[in-house]
Amino acid sequence: METTKYLLNETALPKRWYNIQADLPSPAPPYLNPGTMEPLGPEDLAPLFPMELIMQEVSQDRYIDIPQEVLEIYRLWRPTPLYRAHGLEAAIGTRSRIFYKYEGVSPAGSHKPNTSVAQAFYNKKEGRTRIATETGAGQWGSALAFACELMGLECMVYMVRVSYEQKPFRRSMIHTWGAEVVASPSDTTNTGRAILENHPEMNSGSLGIAISEAVEDAANRDDTAYSLGSVLNHVLMHQTVIGEEAIEQMKMAGAYPDVVIGCVGGGSNFAGIAFPFMRDKIAGKEIDFLAVEPAACPTLTHGIYTYDYGDTAKLAPVAAMHTLGHDFVPESIHAGGLRYHGMAPLVSHALQLGLIRAEAYLQNDIFASAITFARSEGIIPAPESAHAIHGAITTAKKADEEGVEKTILFNLSGHGHFDMAAYDNYLAGKLVDVAFDEAQMGRALKAIESLPKPA
Amino acid sequence: METTKYLLNETALPKRWYNIQADLPSPAPPYLNPGTMEPLGPEDLAPLFPMELIMQEVSQDRYIDIPQEVLEIYRLWRPTPLYRAHGLEAAIGTRSRIFYKYEGVSPAGSHKPNTSVAQAFYNKKEGRTRIATETGAGQWGSALAFACELMGLECMVYMVRVSYEQKPFRRSMIHTWGAEVVASPSDTTNTGRAILENHPEMNSGSLGIAISEAVEDAANRDDTAYSLGSVLNHVLMHQTVIGEEAIEQMKMAGAYPDVVIGCVGGGSNFAGIAFPFMRDKIAGKEIDFLAVEPAACPTLTHGIYTYDYGDTAKLAPVAAMHTLGHDFVPESIHAGGLRYHGMAPLVSHALQLGLIRAEAYLQNDIFASAITFARSEGIIPAPESAHAIHGAITTAKKADEEGVEKTILFNLSGHGHFDMAAYDNYLAGKLVDVAFDEAQMGRALKAIESLPKPA
């Protein structure tokens, strides 16, 4: 086995985030107020977010400086390594070159702290002392707990009940970092109580319900802000440190990617690696951007591009995005971080503009690729990140069939040390493949029929 | 929060291991054959180990070149970072400077791959195609599975049954890396069958039984070698990459440690960070080396220095070491990797020579320090590694009381992502403190009374 790792000197840690809004050929449609369906102004968001993040959300500046306090914490694990996947290339016998950026070296084990640290910082700066958020499998909740603890803020996490009960170790991590976590739906919010009383069939919870609880919590307390781990423009922008570093590391490798690949749930890790390279595509360079999603929640490949609610109780901003309908609850698959009904507006907009494409895969195929990767590269990937691996393998095999050699770059967004039960299920042949079906499509169409369409 | 991280350029990855046997003022006593109690020759070990590792075990060469193939795999995660613990210093209000080396960035999450990769390499080079080993909580078993998979060897892990059943995720990791793992005592060896039939009270297993099973497996098959994750001289030597890197990183920091701290179970991670600095102590420099062990298994602080068996079935070499008796089964504590009745002969010898000292702590104190560290430095430590943290905190506080400022370096040997249940228990107030007691001491003395004493 040969290892080629491209490490940046610490002085090469990016000093600013890249804001793709400055370069898009047309702007993404604005958010709407969920009550009035009129475009949102900064004042509508002020109860939920600090003003600096609201300004980042709509900024047209190409670059935004990363505050020194955020850089200090980034430096705990950044710059992250970029590897040439010699082992994987040999294992699948491809003639293409495969590179991957590895974000699993953060203390939370994923890319999420890139934005949680920034969000905690701006909230603290503007006097908030507490942040409320939702989490599915717990990757985001633990990353925010980590950031809040280091910034000296309180943190309240609404965790989807089924994960709270079945995946206790991310919950333990949240506790270890000093945050509070409750199972959602909870009896601490109106949203939660209403569901517990009137919809016992929804007691196992969903991301949409947990978002509603966190938004309600934040809206009702002056000391508390709301925080989202993906989807929003400023969250995607914070993740561009991944791609900015990768650009420099690919230069070290003397290579430039023909294809850039990431998995998509809300869209932030994909945007993090893709957007900085997308500057070049917008300027005319030919690059293929591939967003990989689960067949059980295929937002980009099967969703409808429309305005839709981001949460169950319709408290969060309404966004123009690819959606499977705001009441869609995906089948329980092991890539819990990819089970969101919607998609980041900027990723959706990029698909509309033809800047990216998407593919959806079944989870047994994903885990087969995860095992191939673990056994050839040594790193056990998170099931979410394994979607990107499978995308890279699929792309390389296709290139081999076509007799071409490609340079492929994907984002390995996190390690799978909290997901070993999923590997057990796969190795025991117990994983069930589920794909979005026509009945679900019918319900999705019905859920969004009365909502406005983006211009 | 301020972060100071000392990163070595990849070209600074050590090219050779440091062998402290070349510099010790007197040699450690030789191993004895468990059958004859006569000193062992290389030929006695040949059924179990490849000749190159046997030669390393007794080598008097100061340095041994690290093979290129091993370096290639080390480069997946090495050089590892060294941090100044600004956050921890502030949290405990010390005037001392605390540094830590972080080995949790390896794909297995600990320092163990530093030796598993080397052992797999030499076995492959000499034509073995399969390695058998034991594992307690699974840290070593997973590290060897990782190395064997990358080297193309089969791997068979005998895992202490109580861990096999209660800590399934390291077992899953072993499977993911393609190795075989059975609960020990198993019905696949004579040792295992004898215990299952005649000693039902021992069915939950112990490290001593699992070692016996792995040794028997290896001795009975020409294609199979035995591998140990700690204790032996060559294993400790492989870990010296930790200290060799740390020396360069402390130079970058413009500092030299007054105190070097590591946790000890078998002794390898402590030796890994301590031995390279110990050259200077042997040459006359004043350095305090502190080995930290659990009060439930206090081998260095309470054990007897004598020849003792390394395993239950008395198949493994007999070593001069500090021991609590070869049939000692420590209370079930959460630092499973520190529950070994004996100690590395070289670490024991260093204690005899006055080169190091040892302290033993209770697990509630250990976890209190682990939480302090997680909340101030951001990294959740393995319970084993948290012993070193607690040693550092204790040392710093004592220095403050004495009005002196010290430079403290400790080894953070792994992350705690597989140990979150232990954190849950601690935070819920459910951890029980257990210390080695007089009755256990009596049994230990009886167990070793007929064994020869080192000269």
GROMACS .gro file of N, CA, C and O in nm, chain B residues 163-262:
model
  400
  618SER      N    1  -1.664  -0.836   2.704
  618SER     CA    2  -1.656  -0.722   2.612
  618SER      C    3  -1.726  -0.753   2.480
  618SER      O    4  -1.792  -0.666   2.422
  619TYR      N    5  -1.707  -0.877   2.434
  619TYR     CA    6  -1.770  -0.919   2.308
  619TYR      C    7  -1.920  -0.894   2.314
  619TYR      O    8  -1.982  -0.850   2.218
  620GLU      N    9  -1.976  -0.921   2.432
  620GLU     CA   10  -2.121  -0.907   2.445
  620GLU      C   11  -2.163  -0.764   2.480
  620GLU      O   12  -2.264  -0.715   2.431
  621GLN      N   13  -2.083  -0.697   2.563
  621GLN     CA   14  -2.127  -0.566   2.611
  621GLN      C   15  -2.074  -0.449   2.528
  621GLN      O   16  -2.126  -0.340   2.534
  622LYS      N   17  -1.966  -0.471   2.455
  622LYS     CA   18  -1.910  -0.362   2.374
  622LYS      C   19  -1.902  -0.406   2.228
  622LYS      O   20  -1.794  -0.433   2.175
  623PRO      N   21  -2.019  -0.415   2.163
  623PRO     CA   22  -2.022  -0.477   2.031
  623PRO      C   23  -1.956  -0.395   1.920
  623PRO      O   24  -1.925  -0.450   1.815
  624PHE      N   25  -1.929  -0.267   1.942
  624PHE     CA   26  -1.893  -0.186   1.826
  624PHE      C   27  -1.747  -0.199   1.783
  624PHE      O   28  -1.714  -0.179   1.667
  625ARG      N   29  -1.659  -0.229   1.876
  625ARG     CA   30  -1.522  -0.260   1.834
  625ARG      C   31  -1.520  -0.394   1.759
  625ARG      O   32  -1.444  -0.414   1.667
  626ARG      N   33  -1.608  -0.485   1.803
  626ARG     CA   34  -1.624  -0.612   1.733
  626ARG      C   35  -1.670  -0.586   1.589
  626ARG      O   36  -1.619  -0.645   1.493
  627SER      N   37  -1.765  -0.492   1.575
  627SER     CA   38  -1.814  -0.458   1.441
  627SER      C   39  -1.701  -0.403   1.355
  627SER      O   40  -1.692  -0.430   1.234
  628MET      N   41  -1.617  -0.323   1.418
  628MET     CA   42  -1.503  -0.264   1.347
  628MET      C   43  -1.411  -0.375   1.295
  628MET      O   44  -1.361  -0.369   1.182
  629ILE      N   45  -1.387  -0.475   1.380
  629ILE     CA   46  -1.302  -0.588   1.340
  629ILE      C   47  -1.363  -0.657   1.218
  629ILE      O   48  -1.293  -0.688   1.121
  630HIS      N   49  -1.494  -0.679   1.220
  630HIS     CA   50  -1.562  -0.739   1.104
  630HIS      C   51  -1.550  -0.651   0.981
  630HIS      O   52  -1.527  -0.699   0.871
  631THR      N   53  -1.570  -0.521   1.002
  631THR     CA   54  -1.566  -0.429   0.889
  631THR      C   55  -1.431  -0.436   0.819
  631THR      O   56  -1.422  -0.425   0.697
  632TRP      N   57  -1.325  -0.456   0.897
  632TRP     CA   58  -1.192  -0.468   0.838
  632TRP      C   59  -1.161  -0.613   0.796
  632TRP      O   60  -1.045  -0.647   0.771
  633GLY      N   61  -1.266  -0.695   0.794
  633GLY     CA   62  -1.251  -0.826   0.731
  633GLY      C   63  -1.190  -0.934   0.818
  633GLY      O   64  -1.154  -1.041   0.767
  634ALA      N   65  -1.175  -0.912   0.948
  634ALA     CA   66  -1.115  -1.013   1.034
  634ALA      C   67  -1.224  -1.098   1.101
  634ALA      O   68  -1.342  -1.065   1.099
  635GLU      N   69  -1.179  -1.210   1.160
  635GLU     CA   70  -1.269  -1.299   1.230
  635GLU      C   71  -1.256  -1.271   1.380
  635GLU      O   72  -1.145  -1.245   1.428
  636VAL      N   73  -1.365  -1.275   1.453
  636VAL     CA   74  -1.359  -1.252   1.597
  636VAL      C   75  -1.453  -1.348   1.668
  636VAL      O   76  -1.567  -1.367   1.624
  637VAL      N   77  -1.402  -1.416   1.772
  637VAL     CA   78  -1.487  -1.506   1.851
  637VAL      C   79  -1.479  -1.464   1.998
  637VAL      O   80  -1.380  -1.404   2.042
  638ALA      N   81  -1.584  -1.496   2.071
  638ALA     CA   82  -1.586  -1.468   2.214
  638ALA      C   83  -1.496  -1.570   2.285
  638ALA      O   84  -1.501  -1.689   2.254
  639SER      N   85  -1.415  -1.520   2.377
  639SER     CA   86  -1.324  -1.607   2.452
  639SER      C   87  -1.369  -1.613   2.598
  639SER      O   88  -1.398  -1.508   2.656
  640PRO      N   89  -1.372  -1.731   2.660
  640PRO     CA   90  -1.330  -1.861   2.609
  640PRO      C   91  -1.421  -1.913   2.497
  640PRO      O   92  -1.542  -1.903   2.508
  641SER      N   93  -1.356  -1.971   2.395
  641SER     CA   94  -1.429  -2.022   2.280
  641SER      C   95  -1.420  -2.174   2.278
  641SER      O   96  -1.342  -2.233   2.352
  642ASP      N   97  -1.497  -2.236   2.188
  642ASP     CA   98  -1.487  -2.382   2.176
  642ASP      C   99  -1.392  -2.422   2.063
  642ASP      O  100  -1.393  -2.537   2.020
  643THR      N  101  -1.310  -2.328   2.018
  643THR     CA  102  -1.221  -2.360   1.906
  643THR      C  103  -1.078  -2.394   1.951
  643THR      O  104  -0.996  -2.428   1.869
  644THR      N  105  -1.049  -2.380   2.080
  644THR     CA  106  -0.915  -2.416   2.129
  644THR      C  107  -0.929  -2.511   2.248
  644THR      O  108  -1.033  -2.514   2.314
  645ASN      N  109  -0.822  -2.585   2.276
  645ASN     CA  110  -0.823  -2.673   2.394
  645ASN      C  111  -0.839  -2.591   2.521
  645ASN      O  112  -0.913  -2.628   2.612
  646THR      N  113  -0.765  -2.479   2.527
  646THR     CA  114  -0.775  -2.392   2.643
  646THR      C  115  -0.919  -2.347   2.666
  646THR      O  116  -0.971  -2.355   2.778
  647GLY      N  117  -0.980  -2.299   2.559
  647GLY     CA  118  -1.117  -2.248   2.570
  647GLY      C  119  -1.214  -2.356   2.611
  647GLY      O  120  -1.295  -2.337   2.704
  648ARG      N  121  -1.203  -2.473   2.545
  648ARG     CA  122  -1.295  -2.583   2.576
  648ARG      C  123  -1.278  -2.629   2.721
  648ARG      O  124  -1.376  -2.655   2.791
  649ALA      N  125  -1.153  -2.634   2.768
  649ALA     CA  126  -1.129  -2.679   2.905
  649ALA      C  127  -1.195  -2.585   3.005
  649ALA      O  128  -1.253  -2.628   3.105
  650ILE      N  129  -1.187  -2.459   2.978
  650ILE     CA  130  -1.248  -2.362   3.071
  650ILE      C  131  -1.400  -2.369   3.064
  650ILE      O  132  -1.467  -2.370   3.167
  651LEU      N  133  -1.453  -2.375   2.942
  651LEU     CA  134  -1.599  -2.383   2.928
  651LEU      C  135  -1.653  -2.506   3.000
  651LEU      O  136  -1.761  -2.502   3.061
  652GLU      N  137  -1.577  -2.617   2.995
  652GLU     CA  138  -1.626  -2.741   3.056
  652GLU      C  139  -1.603  -2.744   3.207
  652GLU      O  140  -1.690  -2.785   3.283
  653ASN      N  141  -1.485  -2.699   3.248
  653ASN     CA  142  -1.446  -2.721   3.388
  653ASN      C  143  -1.458  -2.599   3.477
  653ASN      O  144  -1.454  -2.612   3.600
  654HIS      N  145  -1.463  -2.482   3.416
  654HIS     CA  146  -1.468  -2.359   3.497
  654HIS      C  147  -1.579  -2.267   3.450
  654HIS      O  148  -1.552  -2.156   3.403
  655PRO      N  149  -1.703  -2.309   3.465
  655PRO     CA  150  -1.814  -2.223   3.418
  655PRO      C  151  -1.809  -2.084   3.482
  655PRO      O  152  -1.857  -1.988   3.423
  656GLU      N  153  -1.748  -2.073   3.600
  656GLU     CA  154  -1.741  -1.942   3.666
  656GLU      C  155  -1.649  -1.846   3.590
  656GLU      O  156  -1.653  -1.725   3.612
  657MET      N  157  -1.566  -1.899   3.498
  657MET     CA  158  -1.475  -1.813   3.422
  657MET      C  159  -1.524  -1.791   3.279
  657MET      O  160  -1.451  -1.740   3.195
  658ASN      N  161  -1.650  -1.825   3.253
  658ASN     CA  162  -1.700  -1.815   3.115
  658ASN      C  163  -1.706  -1.674   3.059
  658ASN      O  164  -1.713  -1.655   2.938
  659SER      N  165  -1.704  -1.574   3.147
  659SER     CA  166  -1.708  -1.437   3.094
  659SER      C  167  -1.572  -1.394   3.041
  659SER      O  168  -1.559  -1.292   2.977
  660GLY      N  169  -1.470  -1.476   3.069
  660GLY     CA  170  -1.340  -1.456   3.005
  660GLY      C  171  -1.250  -1.357   3.075
  660GLY      O  172  -1.291  -1.288   3.169
  661SER      N  173  -1.126  -1.357   3.033
  661SER     CA  174  -1.026  -1.262   3.083
  661SER      C  175  -0.918  -1.248   2.977
  661SER      O  176  -0.909  -1.329   2.886
  662LEU      N  177  -0.838  -1.145   2.993
  662LEU     CA  178  -0.729  -1.124   2.898
  662LEU      C  179  -0.633  -1.243   2.901
  662LEU      O  180  -0.584  -1.289   2.797
  663GLY      N  181  -0.608  -1.296   3.021
  663GLY     CA  182  -0.517  -1.410   3.034
  663GLY      C  183  -0.565  -1.533   2.958
  663GLY      O  184  -0.485  -1.604   2.895
  664ILE      N  185  -0.695  -1.558   2.962
  664ILE     CA  186  -0.751  -1.672   2.887
  664ILE      C  187  -0.743  -1.646   2.737
  664ILE      O  188  -0.704  -1.734   2.659
  665ALA      N  189  -0.776  -1.525   2.698
  665ALA     CA  190  -0.776  -1.493   2.554
  665ALA      C  191  -0.635  -1.503   2.496
  665ALA      O  192  -0.617  -1.550   2.383
  666ILE      N  193  -0.536  -1.461   2.574
  666ILE     CA  194  -0.397  -1.476   2.528
  666ILE      C  195  -0.366  -1.625   2.507
  666ILE      O  196  -0.310  -1.665   2.405
  667SER      N  197  -0.404  -1.707   2.605
  667SER     CA  198  -0.377  -1.850   2.592
  667SER      C  199  -0.441  -1.906   2.465
  667SER      O  200  -0.379  -1.986   2.394
  668GLU      N  201  -0.563  -1.866   2.436
  668GLU     CA  202  -0.629  -1.918   2.316
  668GLU      C  203  -0.555  -1.876   2.189
  668GLU      O  204  -0.535  -1.955   2.098
  669ALA      N  205  -0.514  -1.749   2.185
  669ALA     CA  206  -0.446  -1.699   2.065
  669ALA      C  207  -0.310  -1.766   2.048
  669ALA      O  208  -0.269  -1.803   1.937
  670VAL      N  209  -0.238  -1.785   2.159
  670VAL     CA  210  -0.107  -1.852   2.153
  670VAL      C  211  -0.124  -1.996   2.105
  670VAL      O  212  -0.051  -2.044   2.018
  671GLU      N  213  -0.224  -2.065   2.159
  671GLU     CA  214  -0.249  -2.203   2.117
  671GLU      C  215  -0.283  -2.210   1.969
  671GLU      O  216  -0.230  -2.295   1.895
  672ASP      N  217  -0.367  -2.119   1.923
  672ASP     CA  218  -0.404  -2.113   1.781
  672ASP      C  219  -0.279  -2.099   1.695
  672ASP      O  220  -0.256  -2.175   1.600
  673ALA      N  221  -0.193  -2.004   1.733
  673ALA     CA  222  -0.073  -1.976   1.652
  673ALA      C  223   0.027  -2.092   1.658
  673ALA      O  224   0.089  -2.126   1.556
  674ALA      N  225   0.040  -2.152   1.776
  674ALA     CA  226   0.139  -2.259   1.790
  674ALA      C  227   0.100  -2.382   1.708
  674ALA      O  228   0.186  -2.458   1.665
  675ASN      N  229  -0.031  -2.397   1.686
  675ASN     CA  230  -0.079  -2.517   1.617
  675ASN      C  231  -0.090  -2.505   1.466
  675ASN      O  232  -0.125  -2.601   1.399
  676ARG      N  233  -0.065  -2.386   1.414
  676ARG     CA  234  -0.081  -2.368   1.269
  676ARG      C  235   0.043  -2.304   1.210
  676ARG      O  236   0.084  -2.195   1.252
  677ASP      N  237   0.101  -2.369   1.107
  677ASP     CA  238   0.222  -2.316   1.045
  677ASP      C  239   0.199  -2.181   0.978
  677ASP      O  240   0.290  -2.099   0.969
  678ASP      N  241   0.077  -2.159   0.930
  678ASP     CA  242   0.051  -2.035   0.856
  678ASP      C  243   0.026  -1.917   0.949
  678ASP      O  244   0.014  -1.804   0.904
  679THR      N  245   0.019  -1.945   1.081
  679THR     CA  246  -0.031  -1.844   1.175
  679THR      C  247   0.076  -1.802   1.277
  679THR      O  248   0.143  -1.887   1.335
  680ALA      N  249   0.086  -1.673   1.298
  680ALA     CA  250   0.171  -1.621   1.404
  680ALA      C  251   0.082  -1.564   1.515
  680ALA      O  252  -0.037  -1.539   1.494
  681TYR      N  253   0.144  -1.544   1.631
  681TYR     CA  254   0.075  -1.480   1.741
  681TYR      C  255   0.120  -1.335   1.745
  681TYR      O  256   0.233  -1.302   1.707
  682SER      N  257   0.031  -1.249   1.789
  682SER     CA  258   0.066  -1.107   1.797
  682SER      C  259   0.011  -1.050   1.927
  682SER      O  260  -0.101  -1.080   1.967
  683LEU      N  261   0.093  -0.968   1.992
  683LEU     CA  262   0.053  -0.907   2.119
  683LEU      C  263   0.055  -0.755   2.100
  683LEU      O  264   0.144  -0.702   2.035
  684GLY      N  265  -0.043  -0.688   2.160
  684GLY     CA  266  -0.060  -0.545   2.137
  684GLY      C  267   0.016  -0.456   2.234
  684GLY      O  268   0.013  -0.333   2.222
  685SER      N  269   0.084  -0.518   2.333
  685SER     CA  270   0.159  -0.438   2.430
  685SER      C  271   0.263  -0.529   2.494
  685SER      O  272   0.297  -0.634   2.440
  686VAL      N  273   0.318  -0.490   2.604
  686VAL     CA  274   0.403  -0.570   2.693
  686VAL      C  275   0.543  -0.601   2.638
  686VAL      O  276   0.644  -0.572   2.702
  687LEU      N  277   0.550  -0.660   2.519
  687LEU     CA  278   0.680  -0.707   2.468
  687LEU      C  279   0.768  -0.590   2.423
  687LEU      O  280   0.719  -0.484   2.383
  688ASN      N  281   0.900  -0.614   2.426
  688ASN     CA  282   0.996  -0.509   2.393
  688ASN      C  283   0.975  -0.450   2.254
  688ASN      O  284   0.982  -0.329   2.235
  689HIS      N  285   0.953  -0.541   2.156
  689HIS     CA  286   0.940  -0.488   2.018
  689HIS      C  287   0.814  -0.404   2.001
  689HIS      O  288   0.811  -0.311   1.923
  690VAL      N  289   0.711  -0.438   2.077
  690VAL     CA  290   0.587  -0.361   2.069
  690VAL      C  291   0.610  -0.220   2.123
  690VAL      O  292   0.571  -0.120   2.062
  691LEU      N  293   0.677  -0.213   2.238
  691LEU     CA  294   0.708  -0.081   2.296
  691LEU      C  295   0.795   0.000   2.201
  691LEU      O  296   0.775   0.120   2.184
  692MET      N  297   0.891  -0.068   2.138
  692MET     CA  298   0.981   0.003   2.047
  692MET      C  299   0.904   0.064   1.930
  692MET      O  300   0.931   0.177   1.889
  693HIS      N  301   0.807  -0.014   1.875
  693HIS     CA  302   0.729   0.041   1.762
  693HIS      C  303   0.657   0.169   1.802
  693HIS      O  304   0.631   0.255   1.719
  694GLN      N  305   0.621   0.180   1.930
  694GLN     CA  306   0.548   0.298   1.975
  694GLN      C  307   0.638   0.420   1.993
  694GLN      O  308   0.587   0.531   2.016
  695THR      N  309   0.769   0.404   1.983
  695THR     CA  310   0.857   0.520   2.006
  695THR      C  311   0.845   0.627   1.898
  695THR      O  312   0.898   0.737   1.916
  696VAL      N  313   0.775   0.597   1.787
  696VAL     CA  314   0.749   0.705   1.691
  696VAL      C  315   0.675   0.820   1.759
  696VAL      O  316   0.690   0.935   1.720
  697ILE      N  317   0.596   0.787   1.861
  697ILE     CA  318   0.521   0.892   1.933
  697ILE      C  319   0.620   0.990   1.998
  697ILE      O  320   0.613   1.112   1.977
  698GLY      N  321   0.711   0.937   2.076
  698GLY     CA  322   0.805   1.024   2.147
  698GLY      C  323   0.906   1.090   2.055
  698GLY      O  324   0.945   1.206   2.078
  699GLU      N  325   0.948   1.019   1.951
  699GLU     CA  326   1.044   1.078   1.856
  699GLU      C  327   0.982   1.201   1.790
  699GLU      O  328   1.047   1.304   1.773
  700GLU      N  329   0.855   1.190   1.753
  700GLU     CA  330   0.787   1.307   1.697
  700GLU      C  331   0.771   1.416   1.802
  700GLU      O  332   0.792   1.535   1.775
  701ALA      N  333   0.735   1.375   1.923
  701ALA     CA  334   0.709   1.473   2.029
  701ALA      C  335   0.835   1.555   2.061
  701ALA      O  336   0.825   1.675   2.092
  702ILE      N  337   0.951   1.492   2.055
  702ILE     CA  338   1.076   1.565   2.080
  702ILE      C  339   1.090   1.681   1.980
  702ILE      O  340   1.119   1.795   2.019
  703GLU      N  341   1.064   1.652   1.853
  703GLU     CA  342   1.074   1.757   1.751
  703GLU      C  343   0.968   1.865   1.772
  703GLU      O  344   0.992   1.984   1.753
  704GLN      N  345   0.849   1.822   1.812
  704GLN     CA  346   0.740   1.918   1.830
  704GLN      C  347   0.762   2.005   1.953
  704GLN      O  348   0.728   2.124   1.952
  705MET      N  349   0.819   1.949   2.058
  705MET     CA  350   0.852   2.030   2.176
  705MET      C  351   0.960   2.133   2.140
  705MET      O  352   0.958   2.246   2.189
  706LYS      N  353   1.051   2.094   2.051
  706LYS     CA  354   1.150   2.192   2.002
  706LYS      C  355   1.080   2.306   1.930
  706LYS      O  356   1.114   2.423   1.948
  707MET      N  357   0.979   2.272   1.848
  707MET     CA  358   0.904   2.376   1.778
  707MET      C  359   0.840   2.472   1.879
  707MET      O  360   0.826   2.591   1.854
  708ALA      N  361   0.798   2.415   1.991
  708ALA     CA  362   0.734   2.496   2.096
  708ALA      C  363   0.837   2.570   2.181
  708ALA      O  364   0.800   2.649   2.269
  709GLY      N  365   0.963   2.543   2.157
  709GLY     CA  366   1.067   2.605   2.238
  709GLY      C  367   1.062   2.559   2.383
  709GLY      O  368   1.091   2.635   2.475
  710ALA      N  369   1.025   2.434   2.402
  710ALA     CA  370   1.005   2.384   2.539
  710ALA      C  371   1.063   2.244   2.554
  710ALA      O  372   1.085   2.174   2.456
  711TYR      N  373   1.088   2.207   2.679
  711TYR     CA  374   1.132   2.071   2.709
  711TYR      C  375   1.055   2.026   2.834
  711TYR      O  376   1.042   2.103   2.929
  712PRO      N  377   1.000   1.904   2.833
  712PRO     CA  378   0.915   1.864   2.945
  712PRO      C  379   0.993   1.839   3.075
  712PRO      O  380   1.095   1.773   3.074
  713ASP      N  381   0.939   1.894   3.185
  713ASP     CA  382   0.986   1.854   3.318
  713ASP      C  383   0.926   1.719   3.356
  713ASP      O  384   0.985   1.643   3.433
  714VAL      N  385   0.805   1.695   3.307
  714VAL     CA  386   0.731   1.574   3.341
  714VAL      C  387   0.672   1.515   3.213
  714VAL      O  388   0.614   1.587   3.132
  715VAL      N  389   0.688   1.383   3.195
  715VAL     CA  390   0.628   1.312   3.082
  715VAL      C  391   0.534   1.205   3.139
  715VAL      O  392   0.575   1.126   3.224
  716ILE      N  393   0.409   1.205   3.090
  716ILE     CA  394   0.305   1.123   3.153
  716ILE      C  395   0.234   1.036   3.050
  716ILE      O  396   0.202   1.081   2.940
  717GLY      N  397   0.208   0.913   3.087
  717GLY     CA  398   0.126   0.825   3.005
  717GLY      C  399   0.049   0.729   3.094
  717GLY      O  400   0.089   0.703   3.208
   0.00000   0.00000   0.00000
